[in-house]
Amino acid sequence: MLPPPLLLLVLFPSHSFALSRPRWIPLRRADASIPKEGYINPVAAGKSMLTRIPWETYPAGQGEPLNMIVSGNSDADVLVDQEDGGLQTYFTSLNFSGECLNQQMGNPMQADLADGDGLKNQTAVIRYNYGDPALGTCKESIQGGNHFRYWLQDGPTGNTGAVFLATSYEKPLVENHDIVLNGYNLGRDYIVGNISGTVIPTLNLTTASTYEGSSSYKGYTYHTKVTYVAGMLSNSSIGVNHNESVRIDGVVNAVDGLVAVLDVQIVERPEKSDDGAISITLDWTMWTIMTTIVGAFTLL
Ligand SMILES: *[C@@H]1O[C@H](CO)[C@@H](O)[C@H](O)[C@H]1NC(C)=O
Ligand SMILES: *[C@@H]1O[C@H](CO)[C@@H](O)[C@H](O)[C@H]1NC(C)=O
Ligand SMILES: *[C@@H]1O[C@H](CO)[C@@H](O)[C@H](O)[C@H]1NC(C)=O
Ligand SMILES: *[C@@H]1O[C@H](CO)[C@@H](O)[C@H](O)[C@H]1NC(C)=O
Ligand SMILES: *[C@@H]1O[C@H](CO)[C@@H](O)[C@H](O)[C@H]1NC(C)=O
Ligand SMILES: *[C@@H]1O[C@H](CO)[C@@H](O)[C@H](O)[C@H]1NC(C)=O
C-alpha cells in the first residue's frame, strides 16, 4: 500500500508543487516622501556630488564625480543591495561584479548623500567583468577598464532608496590605476552604451539625451531608462581627482556636469507562481523514476 503523498504523485504525474518561501521584504523600504525625481540632490542640501578620498593628501579635497544614479523610482526589488534579483543581480546583468576573488582592493572613498548619515564609506567597488562574472573582475583589476564605487541614499533623514555611483575607466594596475583621458565621462557612458546597445556621443550629450535598453541575469530581465541630468555636478575640472590628466584641454572638462539617472524596472522574473512560491513541475522523466522507485518498494 502506498502512503498517500506517493499515491498523489502516481495519480498526478505533472502536478506543480508549490514550496512556500518567505515573501521578499526589502530590508529598508524607501520613504513615502521621495522627491519625484527619485533621489535627493546632495548639492541642494549643501553637500557635494564629488566623493571624498581620505587617503589623498595632495592636492587635498579632490574627489571623484557621482555621475550615475539608480533612481528611487526604480522597482523596489532592484533597490535592495543583494542578489536574488536585487541590485547585485542588476549589476551582473550589466557585466559588472564584485572584487576579484572577494579581495578588498584599496581603501574606501566616502560620500555625503545628504540623507542624515553624513560622510559614509562606499558600499563596495564593482568592476567590469568582461562577460565572466566569476573571474572577469580579476582581469579588470590587472589590465584596467570600467569600474564604479557605490553608495545607498538610505540614511535616517533621506531614505530615498536611490543608489549613487562614481564611475570611471581606469588604466592598468602597473600604471597605478590612474583614470584614462576623459575617463569619468566615458566610464558613465560605456555603461549607458552597454545598456542601450548604442555608442553614446559623449562630447555631444545634452540634458535632452535619453536612452533605454534591457539586460538579463539569472532569469531576471531589467528594463532601464536613462536620462542625463544637469545641475548637480559642475561642468568643470576644479576639485576633480586626476583633473590635469583626465580633462581634454579646450574640448571637455574632467567632469562634463551630467549625471545619468537610471530608472530600472524588472520586466521578467524567474518562473514563480503568483503567490511568490517556487514551482517545480514534475516532468515525465521524473515521473518514470518516481514510479520505478515506488514500484520497487511495493514489490519488497
Ligand atoms: C570606513 O573605512 C575605514 C577604512 O577602511 C575604516 O577604518 C572605518 O572604520 C570605516 N567606517 C565605517 C563606519 O565603517
Ligand atoms: C554582457 O556580456 C555578454 C557576453 O560578452 C554580452 O553578450 C552582453 O551583451 C553584455 N551585456 C551588456 C548589458 O553589456
Ligand atoms: C561596453 O562596455 C565596454 C567596457 O566598459 C566598453 O569598452 C564598450 O565600448 C561599451 N559599449 C558601448 C556601446 O558603449
Ligand atoms: C558631435 O557634434 C559635432 C558637431 O555638431 C559632429 O561633427 C560630431 O560628429 C558629433 N560627434 C558625435 C560622436 O556624435
Ligand atoms: C561644459 O562646458 C563647456 C565649456 O567649458 C561647453 O562647451 C560644454 O557644452 C558644456 N557641457 C555640457 C554638457 O553642458
Ligand atoms: C584641479 O583642481 C584643483 C583644485 O582641487 C585646482 O586648483 C586646479 O586648477 C584644477 N586643475 C584644472 C586643470 O582644472
CSV table of C-alpha atoms and ligand atoms in Angstrom, one decimal:
chain,number,residue,atom,x,y,z
A,1,MET,CA,0.0,0.0,0.0
A,2,LEU,CA,1.4,3.4,-1.0
A,3,PRO,CA,1.5,6.2,1.6
A,4,PRO,CA,-1.0,9.0,0.5
A,5,PRO,CA,1.6,11.5,-0.8
A,6,LEU,CA,3.3,9.0,-3.1
A,7,LEU,CA,-0.2,7.9,-4.3
A,8,LEU,CA,-0.8,11.5,-5.3
A,9,LEU,CA,2.4,11.6,-7.3
A,10,VAL,CA,1.4,8.5,-9.2
A,11,LEU,CA,-2.1,9.8,-9.9
A,12,PHE,CA,-1.0,13.3,-10.9
A,13,PRO,CA,2.4,13.0,-12.6
A,14,SER,CA,2.6,16.5,-14.0
A,15,HIS,CA,1.4,18.3,-10.8
A,16,SER,CA,3.1,21.5,-9.9
A,17,PHE,CA,4.3,21.6,-6.3
A,18,ALA,CA,4.3,25.0,-4.6
A,19,LEU,CA,7.1,25.2,-2.0
A,20,SER,CA,6.3,28.2,0.0
A,21,ARG,CA,9.0,30.6,0.8
A,22,PRO,CA,9.1,33.9,2.7
A,23,ARG,CA,7.9,36.8,0.8
A,24,TRP,CA,10.6,39.2,-0.3
A,25,ILE,CA,10.6,42.1,2.1
A,26,PRO,CA,13.1,44.8,1.2
A,27,LEU,CA,15.5,45.5,4.2
A,28,ARG,CA,14.9,49.2,4.2
A,29,ARG,CA,12.0,50.5,2.3
A,30,ALA,CA,12.1,53.9,0.7
A,31,ASP,CA,10.2,56.8,2.4
A,32,ALA,CA,6.8,58.0,1.1
A,33,SER,CA,8.4,61.4,0.8
A,34,ILE,CA,10.8,60.7,-2.0
A,35,PRO,CA,11.2,63.7,-4.4
A,36,LYS,CA,9.5,63.0,-7.7
A,37,GLU,CA,13.0,62.6,-9.4
A,38,GLY,CA,13.6,59.6,-7.1
A,39,TYR,CA,16.6,60.9,-5.2
A,40,ILE,CA,17.6,63.9,-3.0
A,41,ASN,CA,20.2,66.2,-4.7
A,42,PRO,CA,23.0,66.4,-2.2
A,43,VAL,CA,24.2,69.7,-3.7
A,44,ALA,CA,20.8,71.4,-3.0
A,45,ALA,CA,21.3,70.3,0.6
A,46,GLY,CA,24.8,71.9,0.8
A,47,LYS,CA,26.7,68.7,0.2
A,48,SER,CA,28.8,67.6,-2.8
A,49,MET,CA,28.5,65.3,-5.8
A,50,LEU,CA,32.2,64.7,-5.6
A,51,THR,CA,33.4,61.9,-3.3
A,52,ARG,CA,35.9,62.4,-0.5
A,53,ILE,CA,39.2,60.5,-0.9
A,54,PRO,CA,40.5,60.0,2.6
A,55,TRP,CA,44.0,58.9,1.5
A,56,GLU,CA,44.7,61.8,-0.9
A,57,THR,CA,46.8,64.4,0.9
A,58,TYR,CA,47.8,66.5,-2.1
A,59,PRO,CA,46.0,68.2,-3.6
A,60,ALA,CA,43.7,67.9,-0.6
A,61,GLY,CA,40.0,67.9,-1.2
A,62,GLN,CA,39.9,66.4,-4.8
A,63,GLY,CA,37.1,64.0,-5.3
A,64,GLU,CA,35.5,61.8,-8.0
A,65,PRO,CA,32.2,62.5,-9.5
A,66,LEU,CA,29.0,60.7,-8.5
A,67,ASN,CA,28.0,60.6,-12.2
A,68,MET,CA,25.3,58.0,-12.2
A,69,ILE,CA,22.2,57.4,-10.0
A,70,VAL,CA,19.8,54.4,-9.9
A,71,SER,CA,16.7,56.4,-9.0
A,72,GLY,CA,14.5,55.6,-6.1
A,73,ASN,CA,11.6,55.3,-8.6
A,74,SER,CA,13.1,52.1,-9.8
A,75,ASP,CA,11.5,48.7,-8.9
A,76,ALA,CA,11.7,48.4,-5.1
A,77,ASP,CA,13.4,45.0,-5.5
A,78,VAL,CA,16.2,46.5,-7.6
A,79,LEU,CA,17.0,48.9,-4.7
A,80,VAL,CA,17.8,46.1,-2.2
A,81,ASP,CA,21.5,45.5,-2.1
A,82,GLN,CA,21.5,41.8,-2.6
A,83,GLU,CA,21.4,39.0,-5.2
A,84,ASP,CA,18.1,37.2,-6.0
A,85,GLY,CA,17.1,39.9,-8.4
A,86,GLY,CA,18.3,42.8,-6.3
A,87,LEU,CA,21.0,45.4,-7.0
A,88,GLN,CA,23.8,42.9,-7.3
A,89,THR,CA,21.9,40.8,-9.9
A,90,TYR,CA,21.2,44.0,-11.8
A,91,PHE,CA,24.9,45.0,-11.8
A,92,THR,CA,25.8,41.5,-13.0
A,93,SER,CA,23.2,41.8,-15.8
A,94,LEU,CA,25.4,44.8,-16.9
A,95,ASN,CA,28.5,42.6,-16.8
A,96,PHE,CA,29.7,44.2,-13.6
A,97,SER,CA,30.5,42.2,-10.4
A,98,GLY,CA,32.3,42.4,-7.1
A,99,GLU,CA,36.1,42.4,-6.5
A,100,CYS,CA,38.4,39.7,-7.9
A,101,LEU,CA,38.1,36.7,-5.6
A,102,ASN,CA,36.5,38.8,-3.0
A,103,GLN,CA,39.7,40.8,-2.3
A,104,GLN,CA,39.1,44.2,-0.9
A,105,MET,CA,41.4,46.3,-3.0
A,106,GLY,CA,42.4,49.7,-1.7
A,107,ASN,CA,40.7,52.0,0.8
A,108,PRO,CA,37.1,53.1,0.7
A,109,MET,CA,36.1,56.6,-0.6
A,110,GLN,CA,33.4,58.4,1.2
A,111,ALA,CA,30.3,60.5,0.1
A,112,ASP,CA,27.7,62.6,1.9
A,113,LEU,CA,24.4,62.0,0.2
A,114,ALA,CA,22.5,64.4,2.5
A,115,ASP,CA,20.5,61.6,3.9
A,116,GLY,CA,21.4,62.2,7.5
A,117,ASP,CA,24.3,59.6,7.6
A,118,GLY,CA,27.0,62.2,7.0
A,119,LEU,CA,30.1,61.1,5.2
A,120,LYS,CA,30.0,57.3,4.8
A,121,ASN,CA,32.3,54.7,3.2
A,122,GLN,CA,31.4,53.3,-0.2
A,123,THR,CA,29.3,50.1,0.0
A,124,ALA,CA,31.7,48.4,-2.5
A,125,VAL,CA,33.8,48.6,-5.7
A,126,ILE,CA,32.3,46.9,-8.7
A,127,ARG,CA,34.3,46.1,-11.8
A,128,TYR,CA,33.5,45.3,-15.4
A,129,ASN,CA,33.8,41.5,-15.7
A,130,TYR,CA,34.3,41.1,-19.4
A,131,GLY,CA,31.3,38.8,-19.6
A,132,ASP,CA,32.7,36.4,-16.9
A,133,PRO,CA,31.0,37.0,-13.5
A,134,ALA,CA,33.4,34.6,-11.8
A,135,LEU,CA,36.8,35.7,-12.8
A,136,GLY,CA,36.4,38.7,-15.2
A,137,THR,CA,36.9,41.3,-12.5
A,138,CYS,CA,40.4,39.9,-11.9
A,139,LYS,CA,41.2,40.8,-15.5
A,140,GLU,CA,39.8,44.3,-14.9
A,141,SER,CA,41.9,44.7,-11.7
A,142,ILE,CA,45.1,43.9,-13.7
A,143,GLN,CA,44.5,45.3,-17.1
A,144,GLY,CA,42.2,48.2,-16.2
A,145,GLY,CA,38.8,49.1,-17.5
A,146,ASN,CA,35.5,50.3,-16.3
A,147,HIS,CA,34.6,50.3,-12.6
A,148,PHE,CA,32.5,52.1,-10.1
A,149,ARG,CA,32.0,52.6,-6.3
A,150,TYR,CA,28.5,53.0,-5.0
A,151,TRP,CA,26.6,54.4,-2.0
A,152,LEU,CA,23.0,54.0,-0.9
A,153,GLN,CA,20.9,57.1,-0.1
A,154,ASP,CA,19.2,55.3,2.8
A,155,GLY,CA,20.0,57.5,5.9
A,156,PRO,CA,17.6,58.4,8.6
A,157,THR,CA,16.5,61.8,7.1
A,158,GLY,CA,16.6,60.9,3.4
A,159,ASN,CA,15.9,57.3,2.7
A,160,THR,CA,15.0,57.5,-1.0
A,161,GLY,CA,16.4,54.1,-1.8
A,162,ALA,CA,18.5,55.7,-4.6
A,163,VAL,CA,21.9,54.4,-5.4
A,164,PHE,CA,24.8,56.8,-6.3
A,165,LEU,CA,27.6,55.5,-8.5
A,166,ALA,CA,31.1,57.1,-9.1
A,167,THR,CA,32.1,55.5,-12.4
A,168,SER,CA,35.4,55.8,-14.2
A,169,TYR,CA,37.5,54.0,-16.7
A,170,GLU,CA,40.9,53.2,-15.2
A,171,LYS,CA,44.3,52.3,-16.5
A,172,PRO,CA,46.1,49.0,-15.8
A,173,LEU,CA,47.5,48.2,-12.4
A,174,VAL,CA,51.1,48.9,-13.5
A,175,GLU,CA,50.0,52.4,-14.2
A,176,ASN,CA,48.7,52.8,-10.7
A,177,HIS,CA,45.0,52.6,-11.7
A,178,ASP,CA,45.0,56.2,-12.9
A,179,ILE,CA,42.0,57.3,-14.9
A,180,VAL,CA,42.2,57.4,-18.7
A,181,LEU,CA,41.7,60.5,-20.7
A,182,ASN,CA,38.1,61.7,-20.3
A,183,GLY,CA,37.7,58.6,-18.1
A,184,TYR,CA,34.9,59.8,-15.8
A,185,ASN,CA,32.5,60.8,-18.6
A,186,LEU,CA,33.5,57.7,-20.6
A,187,GLY,CA,33.0,55.3,-17.7
A,188,ARG,CA,29.5,56.6,-17.3
A,189,ASP,CA,28.7,56.5,-21.0
A,190,TYR,CA,30.1,53.0,-21.6
A,191,ILE,CA,27.6,51.7,-19.0
A,192,VAL,CA,24.8,53.6,-20.8
A,193,GLY,CA,26.1,52.3,-24.1
A,194,ASN,CA,26.1,48.8,-22.9
A,195,ILE,CA,22.5,49.2,-21.6
A,196,SER,CA,21.2,50.7,-24.8
A,197,GLY,CA,23.5,48.9,-27.3
A,198,THR,CA,24.4,52.4,-28.8
A,199,VAL,CA,27.6,54.2,-28.8
A,200,ILE,CA,27.0,57.3,-26.6
A,201,PRO,CA,28.2,60.6,-28.2
A,202,THR,CA,30.0,61.7,-25.0
A,203,LEU,CA,31.2,65.0,-26.4
A,204,ASN,CA,27.7,65.9,-27.7
A,205,LEU,CA,25.5,65.0,-24.8
A,206,THR,CA,22.8,67.3,-23.6
A,207,THR,CA,20.1,67.1,-20.9
A,208,ALA,CA,17.7,66.1,-23.6
A,209,SER,CA,19.7,62.9,-24.2
A,210,THR,CA,17.7,59.8,-23.2
A,211,TYR,CA,18.5,56.1,-23.8
A,212,GLU,CA,16.9,52.8,-22.9
A,213,GLY,CA,17.5,49.1,-23.1
A,214,SER,CA,17.3,45.7,-21.4
A,215,SER,CA,19.7,43.4,-19.7
A,216,SER,CA,19.3,40.0,-18.0
A,217,TYR,CA,20.9,37.7,-15.5
A,218,LYS,CA,19.7,34.5,-13.8
A,219,GLY,CA,16.2,34.8,-15.2
A,220,TYR,CA,15.7,38.4,-14.3
A,221,THR,CA,15.3,40.9,-17.1
A,222,TYR,CA,15.6,44.6,-16.3
A,223,HIS,CA,14.5,47.5,-18.5
A,224,THR,CA,16.5,50.7,-17.9
A,225,LYS,CA,15.6,54.2,-19.0
A,226,VAL,CA,18.4,56.7,-18.8
A,227,THR,CA,18.1,60.5,-18.6
A,228,TYR,CA,21.0,62.8,-18.5
A,229,VAL,CA,20.5,65.5,-15.8
A,230,ALA,CA,22.5,68.7,-15.3
A,231,GLY,CA,22.7,70.9,-12.3
A,232,MET,CA,24.1,68.5,-9.7
A,233,LEU,CA,27.7,68.1,-10.8
A,234,SER,CA,29.6,71.2,-12.0
A,235,ASN,CA,30.7,71.2,-15.6
A,236,SER,CA,34.3,71.7,-14.5
A,237,SER,CA,37.7,70.2,-13.7
A,238,ILE,CA,38.2,72.0,-10.5
A,239,GLY,CA,38.4,69.8,-7.5
A,240,VAL,CA,38.3,66.6,-9.6
A,241,ASN,CA,40.8,63.8,-8.8
A,242,HIS,CA,43.4,63.5,-11.6
A,243,ASN,CA,41.9,66.6,-13.2
A,244,GLU,CA,45.2,67.6,-15.0
A,245,SER,CA,45.4,64.3,-16.9
A,246,VAL,CA,41.7,63.4,-17.4
A,247,ARG,CA,40.3,66.6,-19.0
A,248,ILE,CA,40.9,67.2,-22.7
A,249,ASP,CA,42.1,70.8,-22.8
A,250,GLY,CA,39.7,73.0,-24.8
A,251,VAL,CA,37.4,70.1,-25.6
A,252,VAL,CA,35.8,68.7,-22.4
A,253,ASN,CA,36.2,69.2,-18.7
A,254,ALA,CA,37.2,66.3,-16.4
A,255,VAL,CA,33.5,66.3,-15.4
A,256,ASP,CA,31.0,67.4,-18.1
A,257,GLY,CA,28.4,68.2,-15.5
A,258,LEU,CA,25.9,65.5,-16.5
A,259,VAL,CA,24.6,62.7,-14.3
A,260,ALA,CA,23.0,59.7,-15.9
A,261,VAL,CA,19.8,58.9,-13.9
A,262,LEU,CA,18.6,55.3,-14.4
A,263,ASP,CA,15.1,54.2,-13.8
A,264,VAL,CA,15.2,50.4,-13.6
A,265,GLN,CA,12.2,48.1,-13.8
A,266,ILE,CA,12.1,44.3,-13.6
A,267,VAL,CA,10.1,43.1,-16.6
A,268,GLU,CA,10.8,39.4,-16.2
A,269,ARG,CA,11.5,37.1,-13.2
A,270,PRO,CA,12.5,33.5,-12.9
A,271,GLU,CA,9.4,31.3,-13.1
A,272,LYS,CA,7.4,31.5,-9.9
A,273,SER,CA,3.7,31.1,-9.2
A,274,ASP,CA,1.5,34.1,-8.3
A,275,ASP,CA,1.8,33.8,-4.5
A,276,GLY,CA,5.6,34.1,-4.6
A,277,ALA,CA,6.2,30.3,-4.2
A,278,ILE,CA,8.6,28.4,-6.4
A,279,SER,CA,7.0,25.9,-8.8
A,280,ILE,CA,8.6,22.6,-9.5
A,281,THR,CA,7.0,20.8,-12.4
A,282,LEU,CA,7.4,17.0,-12.4
A,283,ASP,CA,8.1,16.0,-16.0
A,284,TRP,CA,7.6,12.6,-17.5
A,285,THR,CA,11.3,11.6,-16.9
A,286,MET,CA,10.9,12.3,-13.2
A,287,TRP,CA,7.6,10.6,-13.1
A,288,THR,CA,9.1,7.5,-14.6
A,289,ILE,CA,11.9,7.5,-12.0
A,290,MET,CA,9.5,8.1,-9.1
A,291,THR,CA,7.1,5.3,-10.2
A,292,THR,CA,10.0,2.9,-10.6
A,293,ILE,CA,11.2,3.6,-7.1
A,294,VAL,CA,7.6,3.3,-5.7
A,295,GLY,CA,7.2,0.1,-7.7
A,296,ALA,CA,10.4,-1.3,-6.3
A,297,PHE,CA,9.2,-0.5,-2.8
A,298,THR,CA,5.8,-2.1,-3.3
A,299,LEU,CA,7.5,-5.3,-4.5
A,300,LEU,CA,9.6,-5.6,-1.3
B,1,LIG,C1,35.5,53.3,6.8
B,1,LIG,O1,36.6,52.7,6.3
B,1,LIG,C2,37.8,52.9,7.1
B,1,LIG,C3,39.0,52.4,6.3
B,1,LIG,O2,38.8,51.1,5.9
B,1,LIG,C4,37.6,52.2,8.4
B,1,LIG,O3,38.7,52.4,9.2
B,1,LIG,C5,36.3,52.8,9.0
B,1,LIG,O4,36.0,52.0,10.2
B,1,LIG,C6,35.1,52.6,8.1
B,1,LIG,N1,34.0,53.3,8.7
B,1,LIG,C7,32.8,52.7,8.9
B,1,LIG,C8,31.7,53.5,9.5
B,1,LIG,O5,32.7,51.5,8.6
B,2,LIG,C1,27.5,41.2,-21.3
B,2,LIG,O1,28.4,40.4,-21.9
B,2,LIG,C2,27.9,39.4,-22.8
B,2,LIG,C3,29.0,38.5,-23.2
B,2,LIG,O2,30.1,39.2,-23.6
B,2,LIG,C4,27.2,40.1,-23.9
B,2,LIG,O3,26.6,39.2,-24.8
B,2,LIG,C5,26.1,41.1,-23.4
B,2,LIG,O4,25.5,41.8,-24.4
B,2,LIG,C6,26.7,42.0,-22.4
B,2,LIG,N1,25.6,42.8,-21.8
B,2,LIG,C7,25.7,44.1,-21.5
B,2,LIG,C8,24.5,44.7,-20.9
B,2,LIG,O5,26.7,44.7,-21.8
B,3,LIG,C1,30.5,48.5,-23.2
B,3,LIG,O1,31.4,48.5,-22.1
B,3,LIG,C2,32.8,48.2,-22.5
B,3,LIG,C3,33.6,48.2,-21.3
B,3,LIG,O2,33.5,49.3,-20.5
B,3,LIG,C4,33.2,49.3,-23.5
B,3,LIG,O3,34.6,49.0,-23.9
B,3,LIG,C5,32.3,49.4,-24.7
B,3,LIG,O4,32.7,50.5,-25.5
B,3,LIG,C6,30.9,49.6,-24.2
B,3,LIG,N1,30.0,49.6,-25.4
B,3,LIG,C7,29.3,50.7,-25.7
B,3,LIG,C8,28.4,50.5,-26.9
B,3,LIG,O5,29.3,51.7,-25.1
B,4,LIG,C1,29.3,65.9,-32.3
B,4,LIG,O1,28.8,67.1,-33.0
B,4,LIG,C2,29.7,67.5,-34.0
B,4,LIG,C3,29.2,68.9,-34.5
B,4,LIG,O2,27.9,69.0,-34.2
B,4,LIG,C4,29.8,66.5,-35.1
B,4,LIG,O3,30.8,66.9,-36.1
B,4,LIG,C5,30.4,65.2,-34.4
B,4,LIG,O4,30.4,64.2,-35.4
B,4,LIG,C6,29.5,64.8,-33.3
B,4,LIG,N1,30.1,63.6,-32.6
B,4,LIG,C7,29.4,62.5,-32.3
B,4,LIG,C8,30.2,61.5,-31.6
B,4,LIG,O5,28.2,62.4,-32.5
B,5,LIG,C1,30.5,72.3,-20.5
B,5,LIG,O1,31.2,73.5,-20.6
B,5,LIG,C2,31.9,73.6,-21.9
B,5,LIG,C3,32.6,74.9,-21.9
B,5,LIG,O2,33.6,74.8,-20.8
B,5,LIG,C4,30.8,73.6,-23.0
B,5,LIG,O3,31.5,73.6,-24.3
B,5,LIG,C5,30.0,72.3,-22.9
B,5,LIG,O4,29.0,72.3,-23.9
B,5,LIG,C6,29.4,72.1,-21.6
B,5,LIG,N1,28.9,70.7,-21.5
B,5,LIG,C7,27.6,70.5,-21.1
B,5,LIG,C8,27.2,69.1,-21.1
B,5,LIG,O5,26.9,71.4,-20.8
B,6,LIG,C1,42.3,70.8,-10.4
B,6,LIG,O1,41.6,71.1,-9.2
B,6,LIG,C2,42.4,72.0,-8.3
B,6,LIG,C3,41.6,72.1,-7.1
B,6,LIG,O2,41.4,70.9,-6.4
B,6,LIG,C4,42.6,73.3,-9.0
B,6,LIG,O3,43.4,74.1,-8.2
B,6,LIG,C5,43.2,73.1,-10.3
B,6,LIG,O4,43.2,74.3,-11.0
B,6,LIG,C6,42.4,72.1,-11.2
B,6,LIG,N1,43.1,71.9,-12.5
B,6,LIG,C7,42.5,72.1,-13.6
B,6,LIG,C8,43.2,71.8,-14.9
B,6,LIG,O5,41.3,72.4,-13.7
